[in-house]
Coordinates of C-alpha atoms and ligand atoms in Angstrom, one line a residue:
M1 CA 0.1 0.1 0.0
L2 CA 1.0 3.4 -0.6
V3 CA 2.1 5.7 2.1
S4 CA 3.0 9.5 2.5
M5 CA 6.7 9.6 3.1
R6 CA 6.1 12.1 5.9
Q7 CA 3.8 9.4 7.8
G8 CA 6.8 6.9 7.2
L9 CA 9.4 9.1 8.5
D10 CA 7.4 10.3 11.7
E11 CA 7.1 6.6 12.5
A12 CA 10.7 6.0 11.9
S13 CA 11.7 8.7 14.3
K14 CA 9.1 7.1 16.9
G15 CA 10.7 3.9 16.4
G16 CA 14.5 5.3 16.1
Y17 CA 15.5 4.1 12.9
G18 CA 16.3 4.8 9.4
V19 CA 14.7 4.2 6.1
G20 CA 16.6 3.2 2.9
A21 CA 15.4 5.1 0.0
F22 CA 16.4 2.7 -3.2
N23 CA 16.7 4.1 -6.9
V24 CA 14.7 2.3 -9.3
N25 CA 15.0 2.3 -13.1
N26 CA 13.1 -1.0 -14.0
M27 CA 11.2 -4.0 -13.2
E28 CA 13.8 -6.3 -11.7
Q29 CA 14.9 -3.1 -9.2
I30 CA 11.5 -2.8 -8.0
Q31 CA 11.3 -6.4 -7.5
S32 CA 14.6 -6.8 -5.6
I33 CA 13.2 -4.0 -3.2
M34 CA 9.8 -5.3 -2.5
E35 CA 11.3 -8.6 -2.2
A36 CA 13.7 -7.4 0.4
A37 CA 11.1 -5.5 2.0
R38 CA 9.1 -8.7 2.6
E39 CA 11.9 -10.8 3.6
T40 CA 12.8 -8.4 6.2
K41 CA 9.2 -7.0 7.0
S42 CA 10.3 -3.5 6.1
P43 CA 8.6 -0.5 5.2
V44 CA 10.1 1.1 1.9
I45 CA 10.9 4.0 -0.1
V46 CA 11.4 3.7 -4.2
Q47 CA 12.8 6.5 -5.7
A48 CA 12.9 7.4 -9.4
S49 CA 15.3 10.3 -10.5
R50 CA 14.6 12.7 -13.6
G51 CA 17.0 10.1 -15.5
A52 CA 15.0 7.3 -14.4
R53 CA 11.4 8.9 -15.3
S54 CA 12.9 9.4 -18.8
Y55 CA 14.6 6.2 -19.1
S56 CA 11.1 4.5 -18.5
Q57 CA 8.8 6.9 -20.1
D58 CA 7.1 7.3 -17.0
R59 CA 4.3 5.5 -17.3
F60 CA 5.9 2.2 -17.4
L61 CA 7.8 2.9 -14.3
Y62 CA 4.7 3.8 -12.7
H63 CA 2.6 0.9 -13.6
L64 CA 5.3 -1.3 -12.4
M65 CA 4.9 0.7 -9.0
V66 CA 1.1 0.0 -9.3
A67 CA 1.8 -3.7 -9.7
A68 CA 4.5 -3.6 -6.8
T69 CA 1.9 -2.1 -4.3
E70 CA -0.8 -4.9 -5.8
L71 CA 1.8 -7.8 -5.4
Y72 CA 3.0 -6.6 -2.0
P73 CA -0.2 -4.9 -0.1
E74 CA 1.3 -5.5 3.3
I75 CA 4.3 -3.3 2.8
P76 CA 3.9 0.6 3.3
T77 CA 5.6 1.8 0.5
V78 CA 6.6 5.4 -0.1
L79 CA 6.9 6.4 -3.9
H80 CA 9.3 9.2 -4.0
L81 CA 11.0 11.8 -6.9
D82 CA 14.9 12.1 -6.6
H83 CA 16.2 15.4 -7.4
G84 CA 13.5 16.9 -8.8
N85 CA 15.0 19.9 -10.7
S86 CA 12.3 22.4 -10.9
P87 CA 8.8 23.0 -9.2
A88 CA 7.3 21.7 -13.0
T89 CA 9.2 18.5 -12.5
C90 CA 7.8 17.8 -9.1
K91 CA 4.5 18.8 -10.3
S92 CA 4.4 16.2 -12.8
A93 CA 5.5 13.8 -10.4
I94 CA 2.4 14.3 -8.1
E95 CA -0.1 14.4 -11.0
M96 CA 1.5 10.8 -11.8
G97 CA 0.8 9.4 -8.0
F98 CA 4.3 10.2 -6.1
T99 CA 3.5 10.4 -2.8
S100 CA 6.6 12.6 -1.9
V101 CA 8.9 14.6 -4.1
M102 CA 12.3 16.0 -3.7
M103 CA 12.6 19.8 -4.8
D104 CA 16.7 20.0 -4.9
G105 CA 16.9 23.7 -5.1
S106 CA 20.3 23.9 -3.9
L107 CA 21.5 23.6 -7.7
M108 CA 20.0 25.2 -10.5
E109 CA 17.8 23.8 -13.2
D110 CA 20.7 22.2 -14.5
G111 CA 21.4 20.0 -11.4
K112 CA 25.1 20.8 -11.7
T113 CA 25.3 25.1 -10.7
P114 CA 24.9 25.7 -6.9
S115 CA 21.9 28.2 -6.7
S116 CA 21.9 31.2 -3.9
F117 CA 20.0 30.5 -0.7
E118 CA 17.2 32.9 -2.2
H119 CA 16.4 30.7 -5.1
N120 CA 16.5 27.5 -3.0
V121 CA 14.0 28.9 -0.5
A122 CA 11.4 30.1 -3.3
V123 CA 11.4 27.0 -5.5
T124 CA 11.3 24.8 -2.5
R125 CA 8.6 26.8 -0.8
E126 CA 6.6 27.0 -4.1
V127 CA 6.8 23.2 -4.2
V128 CA 5.8 22.6 -0.5
E129 CA 2.7 25.0 -1.1
M130 CA 1.5 22.8 -4.1
A131 CA 2.8 19.4 -2.5
H132 CA 1.0 19.6 0.9
A133 CA -2.5 21.0 -0.8
K134 CA -2.1 17.4 -2.3
G135 CA -0.7 15.7 0.7
V136 CA 2.5 14.8 -0.8
T137 CA 5.6 15.2 1.2
V138 CA 8.5 17.5 0.3
E139 CA 12.1 17.0 0.9
G140 CA 14.6 19.9 0.3
E141 CA 18.4 20.1 0.3
I142 CA 20.7 22.6 1.8
G143 CA 24.6 22.6 0.8
C144 CA 25.5 20.6 -2.2
L145 CA 27.0 17.2 -2.6
G146 CA 30.3 16.7 -4.7
G147 CA 30.9 14.6 -7.9
I148 CA 28.9 14.9 -10.8
E149 CA 29.4 11.3 -12.4
D150 CA 26.0 10.3 -12.5
G151 CA 24.7 14.1 -13.6
H152 CA 23.9 15.3 -9.8
G153 CA 26.1 17.5 -7.8
A154 CA 28.1 20.5 -7.8
G155 CA 31.4 18.6 -8.7
G156 CA 34.4 18.6 -6.4
D157 CA 35.1 16.7 -3.4
G158 CA 32.3 17.1 -1.5
L159 CA 33.8 19.4 0.9
E160 CA 33.0 22.5 -1.0
H161 CA 29.6 23.2 -0.5
L162 CA 28.9 21.6 2.9
T163 CA 25.6 22.6 5.0
D164 CA 25.9 25.3 7.2
P165 CA 23.7 24.7 10.2
D166 CA 22.8 28.2 10.6
Q167 CA 21.4 28.6 7.3
A168 CA 20.1 24.6 8.0
V169 CA 17.5 26.5 10.5
E170 CA 16.6 29.1 8.3
F171 CA 15.9 27.3 5.7
V172 CA 13.3 24.8 7.3
E173 CA 11.7 27.6 9.1
K174 CA 11.1 29.7 5.7
T175 CA 10.0 26.5 3.6
G176 CA 8.3 24.7 5.8
L177 CA 9.5 21.1 4.2
D178 CA 8.9 17.8 5.7
A179 CA 12.8 16.4 5.3
L180 CA 16.3 18.0 5.1
A181 CA 18.9 16.5 3.1
I182 CA 22.2 18.0 4.5
A183 CA 25.8 18.1 2.7
I184 CA 28.4 16.6 4.9
G185 CA 31.0 15.6 2.1
T186 CA 29.6 12.8 0.4
S187 CA 28.8 12.5 -3.5
H188 CA 27.0 10.2 -5.7
G189 CA 28.5 7.6 -7.6
A190 CA 31.4 5.1 -6.9
Y191 CA 34.1 7.5 -6.0
K192 CA 33.3 9.1 -3.2
F193 CA 36.7 9.0 -1.3
S194 CA 40.0 8.2 -2.2
K195 CA 40.7 6.3 0.9
A196 CA 38.7 5.6 4.1
P197 CA 37.0 8.6 5.3
T198 CA 37.6 10.2 8.5
G199 CA 36.2 13.1 10.4
E200 CA 38.0 15.6 7.9
T201 CA 36.5 14.3 4.5
L202 CA 33.0 12.9 6.2
K203 CA 31.9 15.3 8.5
M204 CA 29.6 13.6 11.3
D205 CA 30.3 16.4 13.4
T206 CA 28.4 18.8 11.3
L207 CA 25.2 16.2 10.7
I208 CA 25.1 16.2 14.7
E209 CA 25.4 19.9 14.7
I210 CA 22.5 20.3 12.7
H211 CA 20.7 17.6 14.6
R212 CA 21.4 19.8 17.8
R213 CA 19.8 22.8 16.3
L214 CA 17.0 21.1 14.3
P215 CA 16.1 18.2 17.1
N216 CA 12.7 17.6 15.2
V217 CA 13.2 17.5 11.9
H218 CA 13.9 14.3 9.5
L219 CA 17.3 14.7 8.1
V220 CA 18.3 12.7 4.7
M221 CA 21.6 11.3 4.2
H222 CA 22.3 11.2 -0.1
G223 CA 25.7 9.7 -1.8
S224 CA 25.1 7.0 1.1
S225 CA 26.0 3.9 -0.6
S226 CA 29.2 1.9 1.1
V227 CA 31.0 1.0 -2.2
P228 CA 31.6 -2.2 -0.7
K229 CA 35.0 -4.0 -1.5
D230 CA 33.5 -7.1 -2.4
L231 CA 31.5 -5.9 -4.9
Q232 CA 34.1 -4.1 -6.4
D233 CA 36.0 -7.2 -6.6
I234 CA 33.4 -9.0 -8.3
I235 CA 33.2 -6.4 -11.2
N236 CA 36.5 -6.1 -11.5
Q237 CA 37.4 -10.1 -11.3
Y238 CA 35.2 -10.5 -14.1
G239 CA 36.8 -7.8 -16.4
G240 CA 35.4 -4.8 -15.1
K241 CA 38.1 -1.8 -14.6
L242 CA 36.9 0.0 -11.5
K243 CA 39.5 2.2 -9.7
P244 CA 40.1 1.7 -6.0
T245 CA 37.4 3.8 -4.2
W246 CA 35.6 4.1 -0.5
G247 CA 32.0 4.9 0.4
V248 CA 30.3 5.9 3.3
P249 CA 31.2 3.3 6.3
V250 CA 27.5 1.7 7.5
E251 CA 28.7 2.4 11.2
E252 CA 28.7 6.4 10.2
I253 CA 25.2 6.0 8.9
Q254 CA 24.2 4.4 12.0
L255 CA 25.6 7.2 13.7
G256 CA 23.7 9.4 11.7
I257 CA 20.6 7.7 12.4
R258 CA 20.9 7.9 16.2
N259 CA 21.4 12.2 15.2
G260 CA 18.2 12.6 13.2
V261 CA 18.7 10.8 9.9
R262 CA 15.7 9.2 8.8
K263 CA 15.9 8.7 5.0
I264 CA 19.2 7.2 3.4
N265 CA 19.8 7.2 -0.1
V266 CA 21.2 4.4 -1.5
D267 CA 21.5 3.7 -5.9
T268 CA 25.3 2.8 -6.5
D269 CA 25.6 0.1 -4.1
N270 CA 22.9 -1.7 -6.2
R271 CA 24.2 -0.7 -9.4
L272 CA 27.4 -2.5 -8.7
A273 CA 25.7 -5.7 -7.3
I274 CA 23.6 -6.1 -10.5
T275 CA 26.7 -5.4 -12.6
G276 CA 28.9 -7.8 -10.8
A277 CA 26.3 -10.4 -11.2
I278 CA 26.0 -10.0 -14.7
R279 CA 29.6 -10.0 -15.4
K280 CA 29.9 -13.2 -13.9
V281 CA 27.5 -14.8 -15.6
L282 CA 28.7 -13.6 -18.9
F283 CA 32.5 -14.3 -18.3
E284 CA 31.6 -17.8 -16.8
S285 CA 28.9 -18.9 -19.1
P286 CA 30.1 -16.9 -22.4
E287 CA 27.8 -19.3 -24.5
K288 CA 24.3 -18.0 -22.7
F289 CA 22.0 -15.5 -24.4
D290 CA 19.0 -15.6 -22.2
P291 CA 18.4 -12.2 -20.6
R292 CA 16.9 -13.9 -17.9
D293 CA 20.1 -16.2 -17.0
Y294 CA 21.6 -12.9 -16.2
M295 CA 18.8 -11.2 -14.7
K296 CA 17.8 -13.3 -12.3
P297 CA 21.2 -13.3 -10.4
A298 CA 21.2 -9.8 -10.9
R299 CA 17.7 -9.2 -9.3
D300 CA 18.9 -11.6 -6.1
A301 CA 22.4 -9.6 -5.8
M302 CA 20.3 -6.6 -5.6
K303 CA 18.0 -8.0 -3.3
K304 CA 21.0 -9.1 -0.9
V305 CA 22.3 -5.9 -0.8
V306 CA 18.9 -4.0 0.0
A307 CA 18.1 -6.7 2.6
E308 CA 21.5 -6.1 4.3
R309 CA 21.0 -2.3 4.3
M310 CA 17.6 -2.2 5.7
T311 CA 18.8 -4.7 8.4
E312 CA 21.6 -2.3 9.3
F313 CA 19.1 1.3 8.9
G314 CA 17.0 -0.7 11.4
Q315 CA 13.7 -0.5 9.6
A316 CA 13.6 -4.4 9.2
G317 CA 10.8 -5.7 11.2
H318 CA 8.8 -2.3 11.1
G319 CA 6.4 -2.8 8.2
K320 CA 3.7 -3.8 10.3
D321 CA 3.8 -1.0 12.6
Y322 CA 1.5 1.4 11.3
A323 CA -1.7 1.4 8.8
P324 CA -1.1 4.3 5.9
L325 CA -3.6 7.5 7.1
P326 CA -5.5 8.4 4.0
I327 CA -4.2 11.2 2.0
S328 CA -7.3 13.4 3.2
E329 CA -5.6 12.7 6.7
M330 CA -2.4 14.2 5.4
I331 CA -3.9 17.1 3.9
K332 CA -5.8 18.4 6.7
G333 CA -2.8 17.9 9.0
Y334 CA -1.0 20.4 6.5
A335 CA -3.9 22.8 6.5
N336 CA -4.3 22.8 10.3
G337 CA -0.8 23.3 11.0
S338 CA -0.6 19.9 13.2
L339 CA 2.3 19.1 10.3
D340 CA 4.3 21.9 10.4
P341 CA 7.7 21.6 11.0
R342 CA 8.6 22.1 14.6
P343 CA 12.4 23.5 13.7
S344 CA 14.0 24.8 16.9
M345 CA 14.0 23.5 20.2
A346 CA 14.6 26.4 23.4
G347 CA 18.1 26.4 24.5
A348 CA 19.3 24.2 21.3
R349 CA 21.6 27.0 20.3
Ligands
LIG401 O1 20.7 11.0 -7.6 C1 21.6 10.3 -8.0 C2 20.6 8.9 -8.0 O2 22.0 8.0 -8.0 C3 20.0 8.8 -9.7 O3 21.0 8.8 -10.4 O4 20.4 10.5 -12.2 O5 21.6 8.7 -12.9 O6 19.4 8.1 -12.3 P1 20.6 8.8 -12.3
LIG402 P1 24.6 6.7 -4.2 O1 25.4 7.2 -5.4 O2 25.8 6.8 -3.2 O3 24.1 5.6 -4.1 O4 23.5 8.1 -3.7 C1 22.4 7.8 -4.1 C2 21.7 8.9 -3.9 O5 22.2 9.9 -3.3 C3 20.5 9.2 -4.5 O6 20.1 10.5 -4.3
LIG403 ZN1 21.1 12.1 -4.1

């Protein structure tokens, strides 16, 4: 059943756990996530980027998601737009039936150029008004991730546009959003860190400070793949050419979850798992040409990664904690102010 992301994150906050948000582009990725959720009894966030929507012509993805909610009715499922680049992109996702959208106004519409604070506030506020009127959740971002390899990011090493905690407070107050993505040194894609991250490159202290100032706001970690060595090794063992690289250690994500992180975005780890499994089959059995011969192992490999993350993030076992509120209840809550963010806490500054 479809659920609003706001409700899912409020529940995660009550339960003290995080929820993985996994990117999808096709049927097999959706199946991997839903199977992992069923096995671990987890609520899920399934997210689609602009690239995914264009790859699947939107309607294919939408109907696959409808199929997922029919086939896995017991699983609270959020359908989320990842990195919306403009209010128009968010509007089209809302019209298609997404229960949550990200307005990433930290970058301009090109998805590359860091924007001004004023631009970010204006576009995010516009989306909040449009989305909340329909009971849809809004994620915004303050500060920019590094890297550019998959098309989102300000370039650089992730330390150039870190979130300023003061600005984070002002941003929440001015936009009224539901979830706040922050920049703490991570980047999208496989090449996040050239050695194991330390407090100098992965700024968990910044995250903890933001949480101290915004104790009631759901925080989101992007670029949170761990890029495990074993997944890199499988790709390279079967003819791939990945350069040595490090991701975000799961223990750091767990530290984040103890400090207000409720949504954790993971795409790259699943891409690595799928590609490694396909390479292995094609390398070991070059005579094979039925796509099912490699798509099934690929699906299983992604399911394994997703199930591991669901367990590590703590969402496992929480799939039956709550019944999804009707969208009319969410609309009412936004209208009467009961779902307004409560950014500050006396004495927190
Ligand atoms: O934010 C980045 C996600 O990994 C989605 O990437 O735009 O290549 O689909 P994508
Ligand atoms: P990764 O590239 O680390 O998986 O990050 C995905 C992400 O942040 C999607 O928005
Ligand atoms: Zn992201």
